[in-house]
Every structure is written in structure tokens, then in C-alpha cells.
mmCIF file of C-alpha atoms and ligand atoms in Angstrom:
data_model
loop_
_atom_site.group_PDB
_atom_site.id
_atom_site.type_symbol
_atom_site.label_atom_id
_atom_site.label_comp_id
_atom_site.label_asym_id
_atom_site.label_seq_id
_atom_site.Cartn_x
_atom_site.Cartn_y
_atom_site.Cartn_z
ATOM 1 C CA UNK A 436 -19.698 7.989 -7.486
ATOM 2 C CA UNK A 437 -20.486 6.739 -4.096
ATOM 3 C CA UNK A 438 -17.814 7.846 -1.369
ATOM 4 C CA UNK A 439 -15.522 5.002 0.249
ATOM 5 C CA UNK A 440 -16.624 5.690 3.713
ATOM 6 C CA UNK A 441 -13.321 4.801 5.776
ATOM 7 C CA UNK A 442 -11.806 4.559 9.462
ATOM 8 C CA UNK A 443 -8.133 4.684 9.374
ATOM 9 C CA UNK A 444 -6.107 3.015 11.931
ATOM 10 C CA UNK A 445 -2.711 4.161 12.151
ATOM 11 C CA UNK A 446 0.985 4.540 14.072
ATOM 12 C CA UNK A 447 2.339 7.693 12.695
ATOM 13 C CA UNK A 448 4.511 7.539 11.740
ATOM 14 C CA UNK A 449 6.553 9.292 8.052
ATOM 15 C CA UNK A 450 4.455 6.554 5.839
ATOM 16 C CA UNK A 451 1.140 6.816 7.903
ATOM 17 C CA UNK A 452 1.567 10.557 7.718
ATOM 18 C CA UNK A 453 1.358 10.064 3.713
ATOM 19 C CA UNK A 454 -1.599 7.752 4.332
ATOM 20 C CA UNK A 455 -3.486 10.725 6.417
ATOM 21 C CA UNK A 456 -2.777 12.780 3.441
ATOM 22 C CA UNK A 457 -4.260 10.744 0.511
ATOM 23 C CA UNK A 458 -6.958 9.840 2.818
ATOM 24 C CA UNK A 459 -7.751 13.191 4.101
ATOM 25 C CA UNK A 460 -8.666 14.881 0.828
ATOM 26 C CA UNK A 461 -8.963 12.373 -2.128
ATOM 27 C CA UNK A 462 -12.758 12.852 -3.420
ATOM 28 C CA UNK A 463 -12.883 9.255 -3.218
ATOM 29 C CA UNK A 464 -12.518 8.977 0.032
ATOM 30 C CA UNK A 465 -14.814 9.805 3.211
ATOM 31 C CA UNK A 466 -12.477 9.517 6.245
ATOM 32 C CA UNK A 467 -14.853 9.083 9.344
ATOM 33 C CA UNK A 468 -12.161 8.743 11.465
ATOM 34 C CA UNK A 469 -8.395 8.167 12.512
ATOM 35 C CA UNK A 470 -7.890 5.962 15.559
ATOM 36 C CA UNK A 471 -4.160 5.420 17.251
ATOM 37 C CA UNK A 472 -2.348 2.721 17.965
ATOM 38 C CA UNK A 473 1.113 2.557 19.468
ATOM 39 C CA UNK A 474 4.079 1.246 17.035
ATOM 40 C CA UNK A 475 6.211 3.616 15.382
ATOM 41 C CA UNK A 476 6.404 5.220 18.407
ATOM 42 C CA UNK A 477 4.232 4.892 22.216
ATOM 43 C CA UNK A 478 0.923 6.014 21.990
ATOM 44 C CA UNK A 479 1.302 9.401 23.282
ATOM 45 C CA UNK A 480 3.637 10.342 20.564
ATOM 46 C CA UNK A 481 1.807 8.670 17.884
ATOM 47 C CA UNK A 482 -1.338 10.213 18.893
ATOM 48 C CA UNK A 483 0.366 13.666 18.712
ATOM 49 C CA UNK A 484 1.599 13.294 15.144
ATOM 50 C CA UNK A 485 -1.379 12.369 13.559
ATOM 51 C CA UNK A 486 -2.926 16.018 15.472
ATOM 52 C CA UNK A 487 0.100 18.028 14.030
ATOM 53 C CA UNK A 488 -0.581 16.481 10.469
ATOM 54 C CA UNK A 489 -4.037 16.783 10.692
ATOM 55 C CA UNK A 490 -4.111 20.413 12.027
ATOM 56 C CA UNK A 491 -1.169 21.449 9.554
ATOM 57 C CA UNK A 492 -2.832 20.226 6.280
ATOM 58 C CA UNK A 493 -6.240 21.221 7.715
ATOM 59 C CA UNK A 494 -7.810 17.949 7.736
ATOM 60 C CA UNK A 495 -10.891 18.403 9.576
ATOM 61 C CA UNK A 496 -11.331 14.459 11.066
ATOM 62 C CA UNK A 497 -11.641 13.196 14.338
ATOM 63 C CA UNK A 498 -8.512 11.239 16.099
ATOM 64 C CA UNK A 499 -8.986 8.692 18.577
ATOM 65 C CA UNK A 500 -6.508 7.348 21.028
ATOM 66 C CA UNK A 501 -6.337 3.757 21.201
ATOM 67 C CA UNK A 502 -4.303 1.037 22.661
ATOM 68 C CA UNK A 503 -1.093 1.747 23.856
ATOM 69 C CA UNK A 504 0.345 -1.949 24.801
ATOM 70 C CA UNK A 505 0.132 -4.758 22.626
ATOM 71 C CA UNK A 506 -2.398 -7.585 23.599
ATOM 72 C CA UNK A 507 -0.171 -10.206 24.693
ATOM 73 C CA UNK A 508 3.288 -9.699 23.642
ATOM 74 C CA UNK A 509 5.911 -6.535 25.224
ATOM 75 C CA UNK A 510 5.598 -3.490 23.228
ATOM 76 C CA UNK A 511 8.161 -2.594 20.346
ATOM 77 C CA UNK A 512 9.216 0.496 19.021
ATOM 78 C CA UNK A 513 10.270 1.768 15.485
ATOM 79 C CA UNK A 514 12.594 4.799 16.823
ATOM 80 C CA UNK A 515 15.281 3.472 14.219
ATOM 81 C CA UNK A 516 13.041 4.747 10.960
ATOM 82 C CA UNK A 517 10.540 6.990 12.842
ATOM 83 C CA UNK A 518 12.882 8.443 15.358
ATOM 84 C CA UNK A 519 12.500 9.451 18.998
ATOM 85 C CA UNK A 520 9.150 11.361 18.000
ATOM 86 C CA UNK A 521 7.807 8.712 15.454
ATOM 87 C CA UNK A 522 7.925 11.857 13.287
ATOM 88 C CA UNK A 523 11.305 13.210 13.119
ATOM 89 C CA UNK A 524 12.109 15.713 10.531
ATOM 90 C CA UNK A 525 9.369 17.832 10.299
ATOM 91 C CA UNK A 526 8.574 20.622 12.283
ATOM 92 C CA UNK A 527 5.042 21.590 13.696
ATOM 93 C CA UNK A 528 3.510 25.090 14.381
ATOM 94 C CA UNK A 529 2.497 24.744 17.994
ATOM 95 C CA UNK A 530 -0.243 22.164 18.504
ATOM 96 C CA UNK A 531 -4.016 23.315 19.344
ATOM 97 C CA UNK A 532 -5.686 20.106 18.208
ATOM 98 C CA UNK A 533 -7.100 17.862 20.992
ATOM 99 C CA UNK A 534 -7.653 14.039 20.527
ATOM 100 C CA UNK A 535 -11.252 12.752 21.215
ATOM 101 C CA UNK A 536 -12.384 11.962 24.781
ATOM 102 C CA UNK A 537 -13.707 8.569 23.524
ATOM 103 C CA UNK A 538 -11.720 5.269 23.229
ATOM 104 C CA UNK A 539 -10.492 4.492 19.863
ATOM 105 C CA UNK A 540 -11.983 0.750 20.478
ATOM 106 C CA UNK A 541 -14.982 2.432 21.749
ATOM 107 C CA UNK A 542 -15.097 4.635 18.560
ATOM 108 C CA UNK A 543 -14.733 1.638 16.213
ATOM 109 C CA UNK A 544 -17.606 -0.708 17.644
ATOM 110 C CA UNK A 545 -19.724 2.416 17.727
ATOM 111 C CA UNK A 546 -18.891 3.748 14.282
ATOM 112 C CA UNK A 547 -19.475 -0.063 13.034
ATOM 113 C CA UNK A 548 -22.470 -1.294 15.124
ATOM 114 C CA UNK A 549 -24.373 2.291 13.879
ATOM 115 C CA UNK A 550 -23.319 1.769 10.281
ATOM 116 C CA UNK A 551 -24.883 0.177 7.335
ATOM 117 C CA UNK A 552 -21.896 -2.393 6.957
ATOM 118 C CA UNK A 553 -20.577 0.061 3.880
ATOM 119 C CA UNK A 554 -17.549 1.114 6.544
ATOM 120 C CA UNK A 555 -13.793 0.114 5.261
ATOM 121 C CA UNK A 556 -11.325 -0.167 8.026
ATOM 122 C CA UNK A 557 -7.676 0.584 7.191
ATOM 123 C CA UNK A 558 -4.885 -0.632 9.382
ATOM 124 C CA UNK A 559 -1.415 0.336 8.819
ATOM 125 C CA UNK A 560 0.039 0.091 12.572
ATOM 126 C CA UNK A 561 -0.350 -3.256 14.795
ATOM 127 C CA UNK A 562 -4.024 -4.408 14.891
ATOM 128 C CA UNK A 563 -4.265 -4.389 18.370
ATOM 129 C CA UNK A 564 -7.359 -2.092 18.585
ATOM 130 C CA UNK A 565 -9.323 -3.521 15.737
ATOM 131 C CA UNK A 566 -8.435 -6.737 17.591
ATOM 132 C CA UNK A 567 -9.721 -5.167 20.949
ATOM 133 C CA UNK A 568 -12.945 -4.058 18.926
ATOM 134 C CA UNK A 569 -13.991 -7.808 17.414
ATOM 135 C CA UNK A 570 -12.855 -9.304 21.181
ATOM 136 C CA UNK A 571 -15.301 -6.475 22.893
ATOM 137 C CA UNK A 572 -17.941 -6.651 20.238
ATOM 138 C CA UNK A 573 -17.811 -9.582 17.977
ATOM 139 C CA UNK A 574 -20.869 -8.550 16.218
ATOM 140 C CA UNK A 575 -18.460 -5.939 14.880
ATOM 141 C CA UNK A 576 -17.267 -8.242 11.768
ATOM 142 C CA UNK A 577 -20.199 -8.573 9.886
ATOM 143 C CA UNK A 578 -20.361 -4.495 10.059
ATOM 144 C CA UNK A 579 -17.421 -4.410 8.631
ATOM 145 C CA UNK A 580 -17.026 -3.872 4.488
ATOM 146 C CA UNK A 581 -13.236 -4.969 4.582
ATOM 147 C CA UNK A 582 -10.242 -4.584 5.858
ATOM 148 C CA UNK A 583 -7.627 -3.293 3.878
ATOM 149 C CA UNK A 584 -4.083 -3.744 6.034
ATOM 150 C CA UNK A 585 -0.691 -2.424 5.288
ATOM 151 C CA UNK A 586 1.385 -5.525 6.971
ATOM 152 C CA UNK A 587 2.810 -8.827 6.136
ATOM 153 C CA UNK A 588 4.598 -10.513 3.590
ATOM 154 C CA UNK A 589 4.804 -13.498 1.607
ATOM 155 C CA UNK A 590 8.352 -13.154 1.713
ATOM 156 C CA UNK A 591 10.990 -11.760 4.137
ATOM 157 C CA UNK A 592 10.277 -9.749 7.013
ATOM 158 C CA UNK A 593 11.801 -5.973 8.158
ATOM 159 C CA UNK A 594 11.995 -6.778 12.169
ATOM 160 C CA UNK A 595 12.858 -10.756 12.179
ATOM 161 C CA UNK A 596 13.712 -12.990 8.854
ATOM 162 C CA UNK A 597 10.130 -14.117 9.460
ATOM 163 C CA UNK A 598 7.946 -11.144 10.191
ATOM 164 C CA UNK A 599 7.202 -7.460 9.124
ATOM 165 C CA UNK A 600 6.613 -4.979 11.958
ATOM 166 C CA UNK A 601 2.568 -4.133 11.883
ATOM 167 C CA UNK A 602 2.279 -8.032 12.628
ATOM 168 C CA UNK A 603 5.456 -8.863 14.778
ATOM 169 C CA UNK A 604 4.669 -5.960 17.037
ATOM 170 C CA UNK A 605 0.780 -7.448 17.881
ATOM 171 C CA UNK A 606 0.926 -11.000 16.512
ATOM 172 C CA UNK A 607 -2.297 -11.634 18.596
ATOM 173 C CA UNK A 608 -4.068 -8.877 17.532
ATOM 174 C CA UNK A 609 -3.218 -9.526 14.021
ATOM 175 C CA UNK A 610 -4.752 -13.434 14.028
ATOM 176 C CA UNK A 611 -7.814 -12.381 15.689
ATOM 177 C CA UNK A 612 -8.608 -10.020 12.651
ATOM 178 C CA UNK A 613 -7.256 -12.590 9.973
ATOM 179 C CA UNK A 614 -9.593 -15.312 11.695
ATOM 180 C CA UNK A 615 -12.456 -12.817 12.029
ATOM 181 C CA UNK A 616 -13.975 -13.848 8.662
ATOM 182 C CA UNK A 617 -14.321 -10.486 7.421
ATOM 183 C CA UNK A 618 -12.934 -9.767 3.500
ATOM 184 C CA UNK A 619 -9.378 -8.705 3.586
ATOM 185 C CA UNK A 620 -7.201 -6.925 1.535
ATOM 186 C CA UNK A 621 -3.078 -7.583 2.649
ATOM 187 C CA UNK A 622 -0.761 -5.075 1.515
ATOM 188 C CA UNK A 623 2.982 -6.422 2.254
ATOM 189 C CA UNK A 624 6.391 -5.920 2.049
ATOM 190 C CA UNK A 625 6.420 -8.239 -1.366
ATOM 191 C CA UNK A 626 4.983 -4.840 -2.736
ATOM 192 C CA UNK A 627 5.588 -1.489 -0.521
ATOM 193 C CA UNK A 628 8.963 -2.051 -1.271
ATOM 194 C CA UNK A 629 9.015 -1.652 -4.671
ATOM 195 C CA UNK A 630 7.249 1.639 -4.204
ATOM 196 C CA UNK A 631 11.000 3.404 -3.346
ATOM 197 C CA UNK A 632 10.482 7.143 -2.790
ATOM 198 C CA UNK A 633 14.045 7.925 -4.934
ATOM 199 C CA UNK A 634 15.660 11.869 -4.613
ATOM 200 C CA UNK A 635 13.593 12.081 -8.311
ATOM 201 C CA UNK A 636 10.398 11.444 -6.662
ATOM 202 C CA UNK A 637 11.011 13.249 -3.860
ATOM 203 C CA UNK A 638 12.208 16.328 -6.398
ATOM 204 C CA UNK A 639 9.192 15.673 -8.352
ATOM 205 C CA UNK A 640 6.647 16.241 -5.273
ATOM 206 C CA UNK A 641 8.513 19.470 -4.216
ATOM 207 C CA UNK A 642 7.900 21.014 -7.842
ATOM 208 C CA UNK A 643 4.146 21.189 -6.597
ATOM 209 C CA UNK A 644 5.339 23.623 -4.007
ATOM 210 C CA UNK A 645 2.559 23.790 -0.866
ATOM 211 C CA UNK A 646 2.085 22.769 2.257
ATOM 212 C CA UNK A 647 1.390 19.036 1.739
ATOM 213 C CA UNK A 648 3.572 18.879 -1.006
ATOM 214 C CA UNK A 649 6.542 20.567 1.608
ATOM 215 C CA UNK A 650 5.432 18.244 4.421
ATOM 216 C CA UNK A 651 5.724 15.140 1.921
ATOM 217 C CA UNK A 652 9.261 16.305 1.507
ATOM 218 C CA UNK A 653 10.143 16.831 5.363
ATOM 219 C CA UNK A 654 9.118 13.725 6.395
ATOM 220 C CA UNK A 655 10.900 11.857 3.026
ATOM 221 C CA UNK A 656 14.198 13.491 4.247
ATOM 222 C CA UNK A 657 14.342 12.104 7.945
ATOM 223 C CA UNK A 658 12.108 8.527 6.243
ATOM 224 C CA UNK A 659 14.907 8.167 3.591
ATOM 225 C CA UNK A 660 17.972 8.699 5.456
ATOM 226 C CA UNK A 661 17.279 6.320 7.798
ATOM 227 C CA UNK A 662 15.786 3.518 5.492
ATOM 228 C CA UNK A 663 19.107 3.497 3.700
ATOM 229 C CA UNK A 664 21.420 3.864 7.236
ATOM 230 C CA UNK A 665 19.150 0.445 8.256
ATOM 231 C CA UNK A 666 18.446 -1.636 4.963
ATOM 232 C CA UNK A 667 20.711 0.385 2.493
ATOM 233 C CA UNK A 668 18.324 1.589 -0.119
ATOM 234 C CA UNK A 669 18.475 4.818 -2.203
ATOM 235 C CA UNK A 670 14.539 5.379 -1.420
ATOM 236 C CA UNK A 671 12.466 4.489 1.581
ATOM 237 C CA UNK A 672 9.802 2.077 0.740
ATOM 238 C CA UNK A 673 6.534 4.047 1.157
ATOM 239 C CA UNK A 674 4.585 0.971 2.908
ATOM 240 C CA UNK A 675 1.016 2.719 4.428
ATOM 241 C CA UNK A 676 -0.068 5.324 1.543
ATOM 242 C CA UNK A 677 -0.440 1.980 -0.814
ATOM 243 C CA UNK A 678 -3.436 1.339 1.223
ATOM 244 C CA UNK A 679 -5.119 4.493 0.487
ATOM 245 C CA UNK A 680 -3.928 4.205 -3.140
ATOM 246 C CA UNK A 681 -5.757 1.128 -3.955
ATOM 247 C CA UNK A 682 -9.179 2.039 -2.827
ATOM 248 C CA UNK A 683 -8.850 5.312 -4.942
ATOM 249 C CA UNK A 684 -8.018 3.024 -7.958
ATOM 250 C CA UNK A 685 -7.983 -0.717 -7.262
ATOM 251 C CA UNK A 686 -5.759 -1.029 -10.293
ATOM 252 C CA UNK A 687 -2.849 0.078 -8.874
ATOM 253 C CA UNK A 688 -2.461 -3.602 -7.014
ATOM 254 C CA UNK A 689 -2.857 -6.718 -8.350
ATOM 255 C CA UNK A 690 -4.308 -9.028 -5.659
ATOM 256 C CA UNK A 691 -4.468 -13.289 -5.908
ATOM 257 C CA UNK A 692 -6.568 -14.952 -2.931
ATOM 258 C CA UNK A 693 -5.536 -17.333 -0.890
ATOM 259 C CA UNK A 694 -4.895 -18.857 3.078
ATOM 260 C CA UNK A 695 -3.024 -16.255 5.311
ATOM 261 C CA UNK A 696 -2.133 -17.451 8.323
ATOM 262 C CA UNK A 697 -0.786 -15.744 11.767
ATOM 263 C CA UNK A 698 2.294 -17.548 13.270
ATOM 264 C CA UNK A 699 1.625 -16.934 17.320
ATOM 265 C CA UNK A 700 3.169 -20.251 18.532
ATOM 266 C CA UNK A 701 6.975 -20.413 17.508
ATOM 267 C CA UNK A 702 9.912 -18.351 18.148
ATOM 268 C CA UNK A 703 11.220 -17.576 15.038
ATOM 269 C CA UNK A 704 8.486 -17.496 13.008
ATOM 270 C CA UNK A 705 6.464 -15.372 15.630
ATOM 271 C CA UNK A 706 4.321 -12.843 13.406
ATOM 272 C CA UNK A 707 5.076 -14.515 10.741
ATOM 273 C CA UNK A 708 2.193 -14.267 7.548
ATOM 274 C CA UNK A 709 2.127 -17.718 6.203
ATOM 275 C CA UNK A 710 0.646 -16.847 2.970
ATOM 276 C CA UNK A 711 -0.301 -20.381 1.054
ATOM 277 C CA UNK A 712 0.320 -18.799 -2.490
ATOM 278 C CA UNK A 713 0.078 -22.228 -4.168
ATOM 279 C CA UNK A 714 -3.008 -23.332 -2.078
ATOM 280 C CA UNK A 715 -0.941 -26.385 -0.581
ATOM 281 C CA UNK A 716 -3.030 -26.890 1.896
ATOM 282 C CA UNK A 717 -6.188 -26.902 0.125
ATOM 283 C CA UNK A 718 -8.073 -23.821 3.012
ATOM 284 C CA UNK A 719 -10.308 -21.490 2.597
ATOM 285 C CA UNK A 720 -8.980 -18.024 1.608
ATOM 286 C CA UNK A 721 -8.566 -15.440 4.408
ATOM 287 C CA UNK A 722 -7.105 -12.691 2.327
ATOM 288 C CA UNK A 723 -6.652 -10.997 -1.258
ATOM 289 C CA UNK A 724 -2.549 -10.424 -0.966
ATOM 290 C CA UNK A 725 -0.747 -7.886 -3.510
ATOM 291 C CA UNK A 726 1.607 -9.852 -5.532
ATOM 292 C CA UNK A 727 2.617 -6.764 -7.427
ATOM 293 C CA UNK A 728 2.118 -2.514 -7.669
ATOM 294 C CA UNK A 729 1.911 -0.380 -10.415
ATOM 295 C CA UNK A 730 4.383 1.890 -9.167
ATOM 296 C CA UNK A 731 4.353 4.457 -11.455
ATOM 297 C CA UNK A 732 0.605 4.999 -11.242
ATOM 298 C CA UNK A 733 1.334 4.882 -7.328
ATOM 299 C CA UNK A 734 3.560 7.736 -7.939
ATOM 300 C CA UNK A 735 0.742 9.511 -10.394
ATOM 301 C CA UNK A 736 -1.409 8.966 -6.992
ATOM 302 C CA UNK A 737 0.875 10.408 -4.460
ATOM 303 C CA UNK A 738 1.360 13.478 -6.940
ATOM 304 C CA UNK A 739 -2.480 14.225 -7.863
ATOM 305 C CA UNK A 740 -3.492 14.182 -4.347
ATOM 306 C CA UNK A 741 -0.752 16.258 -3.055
ATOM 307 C CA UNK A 742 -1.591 18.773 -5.391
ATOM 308 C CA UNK A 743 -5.328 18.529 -3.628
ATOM 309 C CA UNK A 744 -4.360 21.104 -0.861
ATOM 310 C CA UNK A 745 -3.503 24.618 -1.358
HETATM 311 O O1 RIB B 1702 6.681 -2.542 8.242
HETATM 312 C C1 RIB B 1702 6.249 -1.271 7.824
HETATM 313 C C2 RIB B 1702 5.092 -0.828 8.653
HETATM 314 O O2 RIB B 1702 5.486 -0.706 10.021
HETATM 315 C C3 RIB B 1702 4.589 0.575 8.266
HETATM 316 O O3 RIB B 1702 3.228 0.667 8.556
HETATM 317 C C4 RIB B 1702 5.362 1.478 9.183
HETATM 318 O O4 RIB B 1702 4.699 2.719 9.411
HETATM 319 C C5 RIB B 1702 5.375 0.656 10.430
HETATM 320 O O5 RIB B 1702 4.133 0.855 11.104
HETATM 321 CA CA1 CA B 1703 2.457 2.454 10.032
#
């Protein structure tokens, strides 16, 4: 079977970390590339987690530093879940890996323009440098197969009432790639969180005893504790890896098409996904959204590709 040839854009991060791991070895999967975005945490520190993650699980992929301000907007952080790092919890052997010289907008139009349109661009951090890309090369969104984004919801938010925190922290960003006309795949908060990471998964991952499988459980007990100090659950929603998950089996999600729409004009509603789930309004659709998650065969995921390293 024909390799899903990916670029994954990324924040990490705990849940992006997980991301880079099902990404990074799944047979499924050809990772071309990981570009960096600032939101968890400021670019430098993002950038610097996704070298310890890749070095320590041996994942042999080029990272790309990015953008490191949003497009419009003032920068947010995520220090409350991710901590002062964006990776607090585990702990690193000293770090030897070097990001790429190149841009990671740079990378992106260059990756895409050279491709034969079979590339799948993941986001799950703000948009702003797939944004930057279609702005610098529009030419860019035909090249692209789709994008599959961790971010949104068709329901409540996790930073305002209104908004989740991949779209609230880049609102621009994010309506230039949902009015780019390029197939999309939205994976929101109506879904990540019912994918809980509970002590008994967390348990059940550390029974597979190596070094993804310990890293997994580092970065679930700094993830957890903080999810349930800040929205009071017994599990940490696993948002990012879902993304992964559902290009190695597309069952896991169930999608339904319809209008998605960017909120950039009003206060509260600011990053807001206005997702038209009863096609009120009669437009075209923008974007496949996950309405629900086989969570159990998300867990089966997480598990078989942890066990993938040594
Ligand atoms: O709202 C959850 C999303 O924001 C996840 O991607 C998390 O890593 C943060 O980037
Ligand atoms: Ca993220």
C-alpha cells in the first residue's frame, strides 16, 4: 500500500509530542517533514522539543523552524497545560540535534511546488505558517492533497467560550487556509475530548515498557495533572495524535461535510469555527468535521504504534 506522504506542522507540545510519535514510525506514514510554529510555547522552545523527541525516539526527519508571531493578532501561550518549556515532565539526554537552516514557510512551498500534489499537510499548532506559505505562494493549494487540522469545534471552546486554541491563537492564519479551497479534514474539541488518556490507559501504555512507550508516560503525567488542575478531568484529552490516527485508519473518525467558517471580525467570537452542521445557510462545504471517534480503536492505535520502537 502506497505511503501517506506527510508534512507535519506542529507546537510541541505533550499531545504534538504523541503526534511525532505515531507519525514518525507508523508504516503508513512517510513523514517528509516537521515544521514549527509557536503556541504551546515561543518558537524557540517549541522548536527544541520536537529535536529532543525526535532525537530520543530516533526519528530520523527533518525539523523546520517557522513562524514565531502570529500574523495579525499578539502571540498567546499555553504554559498552563504545556508548562514553562511547552514540554514539562520529561527529561531529555542532552540535545545534539540541530533544526534546518531553511524557513519552515520556505520548506513548505518548496516541498509542495516540487511535489506531485500526493503531499498531506497536518496542522496541530496555529496555522500561521501554512497561512504564510498560501500568502507567499498561492500556487501552493492546488499542490496540496489535504489538510488534515487538529483545531476547532462545533461546540465550546478551551481558551474563550467561543474558540479552541490552534484557531484563537492565529485566527488569520486559520481563515486563509479554510478559504484556500483545498480539501480539509477538521479535527475538534467535539471529538479530542472524548479521547481522555485515564490512569488505565496511561497503565496500559507503560506495560509495553520502552522508550516511546516511557516517554508516552512522562509527558501523560505533567499533560494530565494539569488538564484536571484547569478543566477538572480525570484524563487529558489527547487532541493532536487523532490526526495521525485517522490517516492510518480513516475509520477511527466519522466525518459529515459542511461550511466552516473563521470568526476574525468580533470580539467574542474571535477564532471562533462556525461550523453550519445543518447547512442553514445553504454554502459550499469547506471542511469534513469529526462528529464522533472511535475511542477505543484510538487507544488500539496509540498502543500498536508505541510498541513500533524498541
Ligand atoms: O486546543 C488544543 C490544541 O492546542 C492542541 O493542539 C494543543 O497542543 C494546543 O496546540
Ligand atoms: Ca498542538
Amino acid at each position: 500500500m502506497e505511503k501517506i506522504k506527510i508534512i507535519l506542522d506542529c507546537d510541541p507540545g505533550h499531545d504534538d509530542a504523541v503526534a511525532i510519535t505515531l507519525a514518525g514510525k507508523n508504516p503508513a506514514i512517510e513523514l517528509l517533514g516537521i515544521t514549527i510554529v509557536s503556541g504551546n510555547q515561543t518558537l524557540d522552545k517549541t522548536v527544541r522539543n520536537a529535536l529532543n523527541i525526535t532525537q530520543h525516539l530516533g526519528i530520523d526527519v527533518p525539523v523546520y523552524g517557522g513562524c514565531c508571531e502570529p500574523m495579525v493578532r499578539k502571540k498567546i501561550v499555553a504554559r498552563d497545560i504545556h508548562g514553562e518549556s511547552g514540554l514539562d515532565g520529561p527529561v531529555f539526554p542532552p540535545l545534539e540535534r540541530k533544526a534546518e537552516p531553511e524557513h519552515a514557510v520556505n520548506y513548505i512551498i518548496r516541498t509542495l511546488m516540487e511535489s506531485d500534489g500526493d503531499i498531506t499537510v497536518v496542522t496541530t499548532g496555529p496555522m500561521t505558517n501554512l497561512a504564510m506559505a498560501l500568502r507567499m505562494e498561492p500556487k501552493i493549494a492546488e499542490k496540496i492533497k489535504q489538510i488534515v487540522l487538529m483545531g476547532g469545534s462545533y461546540g465550546n471552546g478551551n481558551v474563550t467560550p467561543a474558540a479552541e486554541f490552534n484557531i484563537v491563537a492565529d485566527a488569520e492564519a486559520a481563515y486563509v487556509c479554510f478559504t484556500a479551497g483545498v480539501p480539509m479534514t477538521m479535527v475538534g474539541l467535539d471529538v479530542t475530548r472524548r479521547a481522555l488518556c485515564y490512569p488505565k490507559i496511561v497503565e496500559r501504555m507503560a506495560k509495553i515498557n520502552n522508550r516511546a512507550s516511557k516517554l508516552f508516560v512522562d509527558l501523560m503525567a505533567h499533560f494530565c495533572k494539569t488538564q484536571k488542575e484547569t478543566f477538572g478531568w480525570e484524563g487529558g484529552p489527547l487532541h493532536d495524535p487523532i490526526t495521525i490516527a485517522y490517516l492510518i485508519d480513516p475509520s477511527v473518525l466519522k466525518v459529515k461535510p459542511m461550511n466552516v467558517r473563521i470568526d476574525i471580525r468580533s470580539s467574542d467570537s474571535y477564532g471562533r469555527t462556525n461550523c453550519d452542521i445543518f447547512d442553514y445557510l445553504g454554502l459550499p462545504h469547506t471542511a469534513d468535521v469529526a462528529m464522533d471517534i472511535d475511542v477505543e480503536r484510538f487507544w488500539d492505535i496509540i498502543e500498536e504504534n508505541l510498541r513500533l520502537y524498541d
